[in-house]
Amino acid sequence: MDNYIDIQFARDHNLQHQSIPPRPVFNVDGSPNKAAAIKHKVFFTISLSGQPMKIEAYATVLDRNPIILGLSWFKCFNPVIDWITGKMRFCWDQLLRAIKTLASNIPKYLEKFLSVFNKNTAEWLPERKPWDHVIDLEATFKPQRGKVYPLSPAKLKELDTFIEENLRKGYIQPSKSPMASPFFFINKKSGDLRPCQDYRKLNDATIKNAYPIPRVEDLLDRVASAKPTIFTKLDLHAGYNNVCIKEGDEWKGAFITPRGLFEPMVMFFGMTNSPATFQAMIDGIFADLLLEGWLVIYIDDILIYSTDYSEHQQCTQLVLQRLKGSDLFLKPEKCFFDVSEVEFLGFIL
């Protein structure tokens, strides 16, 4: 069972939402709900026991309670239920221990930012922001339907997993777009499969975004000139998926698979302007800090560098605070804190 929210309640509180293909809804007694069909999914945050919880729910007409939390919520937060008293409690200490185990290399002075390393929270659909990815097409563009690439049984299984996970996250939705870019997998060095969309036709017709990507040489020179002795390297979770596709442009990125046609709600790798959009977002978020001479960022790779340990701690906390306020998350297993030597953009510093 999914989560549900009263549609008028969602409107009154101006909650973030996205359109979805209509789906019928029935009341508990089996009768059709007066809303007829659900057409929107809503995203919001609630606080229980002083802890924030991100929720996604389908908008419909609810008579008594504005929000109904379903089985998906219970699976996600796994509360302990006392069926006699009708109360439930949450094992926050257990949750924090799990986060600390995952982020075992995080220094003590950063423990107040453990939520930035929470993988579950990191996989929610990002909120719409001014830097949403725009897909501007040339006036002569005509949508094209790409072919469905055949997939082996193993790749079909991987495709099913990809579709299920990304539908759950809200990263994709079923589409009726006239545009259909092919979908396929490539083999990674690790042996895993990487899902890819063949956006060549779309990219050819996309008006290019000229926002500059930093030159690696310039970033390395900037770091070297400061003669730093302490480094912290941060790696953003989910990469391009942190950016929504501009509302109304989703159909342009639609891709076709043996399981149907889907369109992205977030930016995917392979779209021609994705690097420019992402770099512009990052530069906007950290604009003032980038001018202070202790921080460089190349797309989703962040490097903090200093000569004084106390100052370095303060700088790192500033960056994590900015990430937290922007709903951006980190991969703890790919972060390095307070080290004297680090690999950055293929170079040892």
XYZ file of C-alpha atoms in Angstrom:
349
model
C 0.000 0.000 0.000
C 1.265 3.444 -0.921
C 1.057 6.739 0.974
C -1.805 9.129 0.242
C -2.445 12.816 0.914
C -5.610 14.870 0.606
C -5.364 16.885 -2.589
C -6.839 20.053 -1.060
C -4.510 19.768 1.938
C -1.557 19.564 -0.451
C -2.765 22.644 -2.341
C -3.394 24.636 0.846
C 0.173 23.963 1.980
C 1.715 24.541 -1.467
C 3.507 21.187 -1.413
C 5.843 20.110 -4.206
C 4.171 17.778 -6.703
C 4.658 16.114 -10.064
C 2.153 14.943 -12.671
C 1.790 11.203 -13.232
C -0.285 9.090 -15.632
C -3.867 8.779 -14.252
C -4.401 5.772 -11.993
C -7.786 4.678 -10.543
C -8.275 4.695 -6.778
C -10.802 2.897 -4.603
C -11.919 3.394 -1.014
C -11.397 0.757 1.682
C -14.899 -0.631 1.046
C -14.081 -1.100 -2.640
C -16.162 1.810 -3.904
C -14.605 4.262 -6.405
C -13.033 7.308 -4.777
C -14.786 10.577 -5.603
C -11.503 11.913 -7.054
C -11.951 9.326 -9.853
C -8.237 9.040 -10.656
C -4.915 10.040 -9.135
C -2.956 12.428 -11.328
C -0.291 13.813 -8.982
C 2.407 12.601 -6.612
C 3.308 14.953 -3.725
C 6.625 15.302 -1.869
C 6.878 16.714 1.661
C 8.683 16.358 4.987
C 7.119 15.483 8.350
C 8.697 15.437 11.800
C 8.176 12.531 14.212
C 9.981 12.275 17.532
C 11.942 15.332 16.462
C 13.333 13.597 13.383
C 12.584 14.767 9.800
C 11.143 12.206 7.389
C 10.812 12.747 3.657
C 7.543 11.354 2.292
C 6.117 10.867 -1.172
C 2.352 10.319 -1.462
C -0.373 10.123 -4.089
C -2.845 13.032 -4.044
C -6.542 12.157 -3.831
C -9.666 13.092 -1.843
C -9.491 11.985 1.813
C -12.456 12.635 4.094
C -11.139 12.378 7.656
C -7.357 12.354 7.728
C -5.234 14.554 5.441
C -2.443 11.951 5.237
C -2.477 8.143 5.149
C 0.867 6.406 5.607
C 0.970 3.049 3.848
C 3.082 -0.080 3.845
C 5.828 1.635 1.839
C 6.332 4.106 4.710
C 6.465 1.336 7.328
C 9.033 -0.568 5.254
C 11.178 2.545 4.893
C 11.190 3.695 8.554
C 10.453 0.329 10.239
C 8.871 1.586 13.493
C 8.341 -0.686 16.519
C 4.571 -1.016 17.016
C 2.822 -1.694 20.347
C -0.478 -3.164 19.182
C -1.979 -3.026 22.702
C -1.451 0.694 23.318
C -1.680 1.667 19.657
C 1.650 3.482 19.834
C 4.843 3.141 17.852
C 8.426 4.203 18.415
C 11.471 4.595 16.210
C 14.920 3.134 16.756
C 16.800 6.338 15.992
C 19.874 5.137 17.879
C 19.972 2.045 15.673
C 19.590 4.204 12.571
C 22.403 6.512 13.645
C 24.636 3.532 14.379
C 23.995 2.254 10.861
C 24.923 5.627 9.417
C 28.062 5.776 11.555
C 29.049 2.290 10.436
C 28.625 3.267 6.802
C 30.498 6.506 7.374
C 33.160 5.104 9.676
C 35.823 7.382 8.208
C 33.914 10.571 9.068
C 35.725 12.705 11.676
C 33.996 13.379 14.986
C 33.748 17.108 14.306
C 31.456 16.324 11.353
C 29.059 13.976 13.168
C 26.329 16.631 13.222
C 26.258 16.299 9.425
C 25.668 12.534 9.355
C 22.363 13.118 7.542
C 24.392 14.326 4.541
C 25.685 10.743 4.209
C 22.252 9.062 4.465
C 21.802 6.988 1.303
C 18.052 6.467 1.807
C 17.326 10.191 1.992
C 19.684 10.856 -0.909
C 17.529 8.813 -3.279
C 14.401 10.965 -3.041
C 13.326 13.023 -6.018
C 15.030 16.440 -5.709
C 12.913 19.552 -5.356
C 12.522 21.847 -8.333
C 15.090 24.634 -8.295
C 16.039 27.617 -10.512
C 18.759 25.490 -12.126
C 16.424 22.746 -13.416
C 17.786 21.274 -16.657
C 16.359 22.988 -19.735
C 16.252 21.166 -23.084
C 15.919 23.878 -25.739
C 15.512 22.437 -29.230
C 16.133 23.944 -32.643
C 13.011 25.141 -34.447
C 13.442 22.513 -37.171
C 13.536 19.599 -34.718
C 11.185 16.708 -35.394
C 10.741 13.974 -32.757
C 12.137 10.603 -33.771
C 11.319 7.125 -32.557
C 14.471 5.103 -31.991
C 14.526 1.343 -32.252
C 14.189 -1.039 -29.336
C 17.567 -2.675 -28.761
C 17.380 -6.422 -28.026
C 18.630 -7.390 -24.559
C 19.845 -10.714 -23.197
C 17.912 -12.347 -20.323
C 20.512 -11.053 -17.858
C 20.205 -7.512 -19.208
C 16.396 -7.733 -19.190
C 16.586 -8.592 -15.503
C 18.883 -5.619 -14.955
C 16.463 -3.430 -16.938
C 13.573 -4.510 -14.707
C 15.611 -3.547 -11.651
C 16.528 -0.180 -13.194
C 12.899 0.624 -14.044
C 11.560 -0.491 -10.667
C 14.150 1.491 -8.692
C 13.816 4.657 -10.741
C 10.013 4.586 -10.728
C 10.141 4.193 -6.942
C 12.498 7.140 -6.589
C 10.414 9.240 -8.979
C 13.399 9.617 -11.321
C 11.385 8.348 -14.319
C 7.732 7.998 -15.248
C 5.796 6.209 -18.029
C 5.617 8.351 -21.152
C 3.518 8.977 -24.253
C 6.204 11.132 -25.856
C 6.631 11.225 -29.656
C 10.381 11.169 -28.948
C 12.032 7.844 -28.119
C 15.795 7.533 -27.684
C 17.191 3.972 -27.617
C 18.193 2.356 -24.323
C 21.072 -0.084 -23.810
C 23.703 -1.258 -21.319
C 27.471 -0.969 -21.355
C 29.860 -3.133 -19.355
C 31.782 -1.399 -16.565
C 35.319 -2.395 -15.569
C 33.884 -3.933 -12.407
C 31.736 -6.260 -14.508
C 28.525 -4.448 -13.592
C 26.152 -3.055 -16.206
C 25.636 0.678 -16.699
C 22.251 1.745 -18.135
C 22.557 4.266 -20.976
C 20.301 6.247 -23.269
C 21.419 6.940 -26.823
C 20.715 10.682 -26.894
C 22.684 11.449 -30.064
C 19.628 12.504 -32.101
C 18.340 14.649 -29.246
C 21.761 16.178 -28.629
C 22.212 17.075 -32.302
C 19.060 19.209 -32.145
C 19.659 20.690 -28.682
C 20.752 24.329 -28.459
C 24.053 24.176 -26.600
C 24.586 25.751 -23.186
C 27.888 27.656 -23.254
C 28.362 27.719 -19.469
C 32.068 26.988 -18.863
C 33.395 23.831 -17.258
C 36.564 24.604 -15.248
C 39.864 23.643 -16.864
C 41.527 20.926 -14.817
C 44.901 22.656 -15.228
C 43.513 25.893 -13.781
C 42.064 24.117 -10.743
C 45.326 22.291 -10.064
C 47.324 25.525 -10.412
C 44.970 27.248 -7.971
C 45.474 24.501 -5.410
C 49.243 24.352 -5.891
C 49.650 28.116 -5.459
C 48.132 27.893 -1.965
C 50.797 25.357 -0.901
C 48.256 23.350 1.145
C 49.194 20.599 3.598
C 45.696 19.318 4.474
C 43.055 18.061 2.049
C 39.449 16.883 2.187
C 37.882 15.356 -0.904
C 34.098 14.939 -1.194
C 32.116 12.973 -3.772
C 28.458 13.814 -4.405
C 25.862 11.060 -4.323
C 23.633 10.513 -7.392
C 25.534 12.970 -9.616
C 23.340 14.400 -12.347
C 20.226 12.889 -10.731
C 20.367 15.773 -8.235
C 18.911 18.065 -10.919
C 15.295 17.953 -12.116
C 14.381 18.236 -15.776
C 12.531 21.516 -16.296
C 8.794 20.941 -16.074
C 7.448 20.516 -19.591
C 10.757 19.304 -21.042
C 10.602 15.742 -19.699
C 9.108 14.294 -22.907
C 12.181 15.309 -24.874
C 14.369 12.900 -22.911
C 12.039 9.901 -23.306
C 13.731 6.553 -23.931
C 12.334 3.312 -25.300
C 12.947 -0.147 -23.823
C 11.526 -3.655 -24.242
C 9.441 -2.806 -21.144
C 7.916 0.377 -22.532
C 8.528 4.095 -23.000
C 9.719 6.211 -20.079
C 10.753 9.825 -19.592
C 13.227 11.185 -17.036
C 12.170 13.523 -14.250
C 15.831 14.152 -13.392
C 18.901 14.824 -15.483
C 20.645 11.738 -16.858
C 24.165 11.177 -18.097
C 24.431 11.557 -21.869
C 22.389 14.721 -22.356
C 24.582 17.262 -24.105
C 24.121 20.127 -21.633
C 24.173 18.048 -18.442
C 27.748 19.011 -17.415
C 27.051 22.720 -17.955
C 23.789 22.597 -16.008
C 25.411 20.749 -13.113
C 28.467 23.006 -12.962
C 26.247 26.104 -13.009
C 24.242 24.686 -10.103
C 27.368 23.919 -8.070
C 28.954 27.300 -8.827
C 25.748 29.024 -7.732
C 25.495 27.131 -4.455
C 29.142 27.726 -3.503
C 29.700 31.083 -5.248
C 30.984 32.980 -2.195
C 33.091 30.102 -0.837
C 34.789 29.501 -4.191
C 36.162 33.045 -4.034
C 37.884 32.497 -0.681
C 40.766 30.436 -2.075
C 40.344 27.137 -0.220
C 37.773 25.328 -2.358
C 37.639 24.012 -5.934
C 34.847 21.979 -7.532
C 34.841 20.100 -10.811
C 31.251 19.022 -11.501
C 30.646 16.568 -8.602
C 34.222 16.373 -7.254
C 34.833 18.737 -4.332
C 38.256 19.551 -2.880
C 38.920 21.560 0.294
C 42.550 22.498 0.954
C 44.274 24.348 3.797
C 47.523 24.893 5.657
C 45.978 25.086 9.152
C 44.057 22.169 10.690
C 41.632 24.272 12.740
C 40.849 26.442 9.737
C 40.415 23.312 7.614
C 37.778 21.963 9.999
C 35.830 25.206 9.784
C 35.982 25.213 5.990
C 34.824 21.593 5.768
C 31.895 22.319 8.069
C 30.909 25.290 5.908
C 30.828 23.076 2.822
C 28.778 20.342 4.505
C 26.363 22.919 5.883
C 25.898 24.291 2.369
C 25.348 20.768 1.001
C 22.801 20.026 3.709
C 20.898 23.225 3.000
C 20.814 22.389 -0.713
C 19.617 18.773 -0.228
C 22.839 17.401 -1.688
C 24.375 14.235 -0.271
C 27.757 12.522 -0.209
C 29.119 9.015 -0.755
C 31.028 8.358 2.492
C 33.013 5.511 0.943
C 34.470 7.915 -1.645
C 35.270 10.798 0.708
C 38.661 11.485 2.305
C 39.008 13.799 5.300
C 41.982 15.729 6.671
C 44.642 13.873 4.671
C 48.095 15.065 3.649
C 47.849 13.506 0.174
C 44.849 12.883 -2.069
C 43.966 11.901 -5.645
C 41.920 14.589 -7.394
C 40.892 14.501 -11.052
C 43.505 11.850 -11.771
C 46.394 13.701 -10.097
C 48.063 13.086 -6.726
C 48.210 16.259 -4.619
